[in-house]
């Protein structure tokens, strides 16, 4: 491993591995979050050495913290938070600080294209590599038509790249087989918005944290997934008049600790039972008349059906299903029912679990019942995992139509056909877009014979990874991979295209809170690597895609031109970018959409007037039955006459697909650590982060470990009906009966670790998905654990996070010694833009 980010000592408070959240800046309710400018420069670099700072935002989670990149001698050497940015007020977390730049100069970057010759990948030039891609693409188009083509992209490209890819797929080729790894992380967020409010789009605002008096986190380990956002909450809970925190999570995370500390409650439902818990909370609101009936009458439909659906879920019944205390459920419901402004956040504990969309929609139901949406402090944040997942959903590279358009609405499809000047029948709209799991099944059979994977690593991140690796390696499908490194997926490709990464190209991306940032190119990419936009344009040129006048289908050459084309296509849609330009985004802060003549400075929160995009002509979907996924037809939707009202929707709880059995008596669930991002393509190349979480582990409860004779650090074998891993055990704070494993680890760095081939958590997970969002389940599978042999010390799990040991003390996880210019905390100087004020 290359030591790109130097050494740091363990004792220093500025070690943001040991002290993840940094210096606290507590403040009272209804006051502005103080600024704190965090900065990190690589070893040997001082501020005076920095040649220039280049505007950007952090690309290592969906929070999208505003940041500047430090450049010295043409190399990215550090990062600092932008104090004027509405998202982070200058803060950066450990991933952003230590993981943003070291990967870029890593010696194992892909510098030239690769093609497979006699079973081996060999270097070649662009003409040869793209020539093979185009030759195979044209051959299959001629023989089988556009359905032979599939595209599987990412949550980490830029808006301009997604939009260009969407136009290629939908108007150039005409294939419905497009999706992204956003299907694994954020599809349920989009689906839940569509079902409740008619269209995707985050209703709430981060500024709701400043105004709420209760915060509910549903399946959201925020301290490890959106670290800076959790810092924002800690600064409220540490100040005067703090909100109470309610944690819904089977693990005892830092959120659970904060719930205890603030007088809230920690509800730990059995893995796979979220919906029963949510039905119980909903029933409590109704039973206790904690409902704003006047608001509900005016702004929602579906109350009677919802009441019937949740009626059986008494606190005692919920306790039987979920293993939670009836009194805790009552207490949580009372907090929701009696607070003046509740903010809810939702993430993978709900999205990647059984009955994902129904459980996430149930969070909306709680807010709608209380009329708590669209006003300061009262909002929902259905979170994303990845930094640009939102753009994939907006632009249509995930299969949806660009601009939150409804594929079943002929007028919406015609708008795109007119904009692109193509025959409307070219644009696939005869069936729902193909979701990622189905794309892989088609690739497995060869029905899709051409699969282009960009900026993602399904060989590690998709469920049942042995199956994924096999289908990618097979001869039945020609696989193109475009990435920064020779990932576990790229190793299996027929052609590998070297891509430029963050800081090496220009483009925009939108965080989970609708805030759009411009990220400017800071340095040149290595070797012959090219931006993803340039690669897509190269393919479009070579394929000769044209419009109805035989003009090039894609009329843009630069990121800014692509952005302008995108803003035009959003006119009149909820996701309205028409008031945004690159120049406007060069100001002190990112700007939340919609941005248009009515809202020239952006929009802090949606639905302030209680009017939702649910009209039949406007909505992005006509909706689904949340239990079965059965579609609501246009006629049925029209008959409901939603007229701008939100939907209250429910579903009964059903047991998860794979329950524990005699052979597999434990529940297997996967998740994240604060120190790694996805499959570690970037963060695994930061020495500080890698020291903090270098290798895989599993967490077991004290009781289960004792029963199996497993001690801290022992090697164990964890098996499901689909595969096995051999890793070390942390005796942690996971609930009894459950086994937790981080999903980040594949085998790209086996030179460092002899066991690396047997540590991928997705060897064990299942090929099964939510009926509405099609998001696969990573949180519910059965497993067994066998003790193998003693380890040589503690497990490689962090000790400063939810992975901390349950008992006893271990040395604190640290990243190392301070560099010449480590984390700085500067005086607050943040001023709210008038458009961002909530009070
Ligand atoms: S919270 Fe997310 S966006 Fe912000 S610095 Fe950390 S990883 Fe980057």
Short mmCIF file of C-alpha atoms and ligand atoms in Angstrom, two decimals, residues 58 60-61 63-65 92-93 95-96 226-228, ligand 1:
data_model
loop_
_atom_site.label_atom_id
_atom_site.label_comp_id
_atom_site.label_asym_id
_atom_site.label_seq_id
_atom_site.Cartn_x
_atom_site.Cartn_y
_atom_site.Cartn_z
CA UNK A 58 -16.64 15.82 -1.28
CA UNK A 60 -17.35 10.09 -0.59
CA UNK A 61 -20.97 10.00 0.56
CA UNK A 63 -23.85 14.42 2.17
CA UNK A 64 -21.95 16.34 -0.52
CA UNK A 65 -19.90 18.59 1.77
CA UNK A 92 -15.35 17.46 6.67
CA UNK A 93 -15.37 13.95 8.15
CA UNK A 95 -13.36 9.93 4.86
CA UNK A 96 -13.48 13.36 3.23
CA UNK A 226 -23.05 10.87 6.75
CA UNK A 227 -20.59 11.82 9.46
CA UNK A 228 -20.79 15.57 9.02
S1 LIG B 1 -19.84 13.51 5.42
FE1 LIG B 1 -19.65 12.53 3.40
S2 LIG B 1 -19.45 14.24 1.96
FE2 LIG B 1 -18.99 15.03 4.03
S3 LIG B 1 -16.77 14.82 4.27
FE3 LIG B 1 -17.67 12.94 5.09
S4 LIG B 1 -17.66 11.51 3.36
FE4 LIG B 1 -17.37 13.55 2.52
#
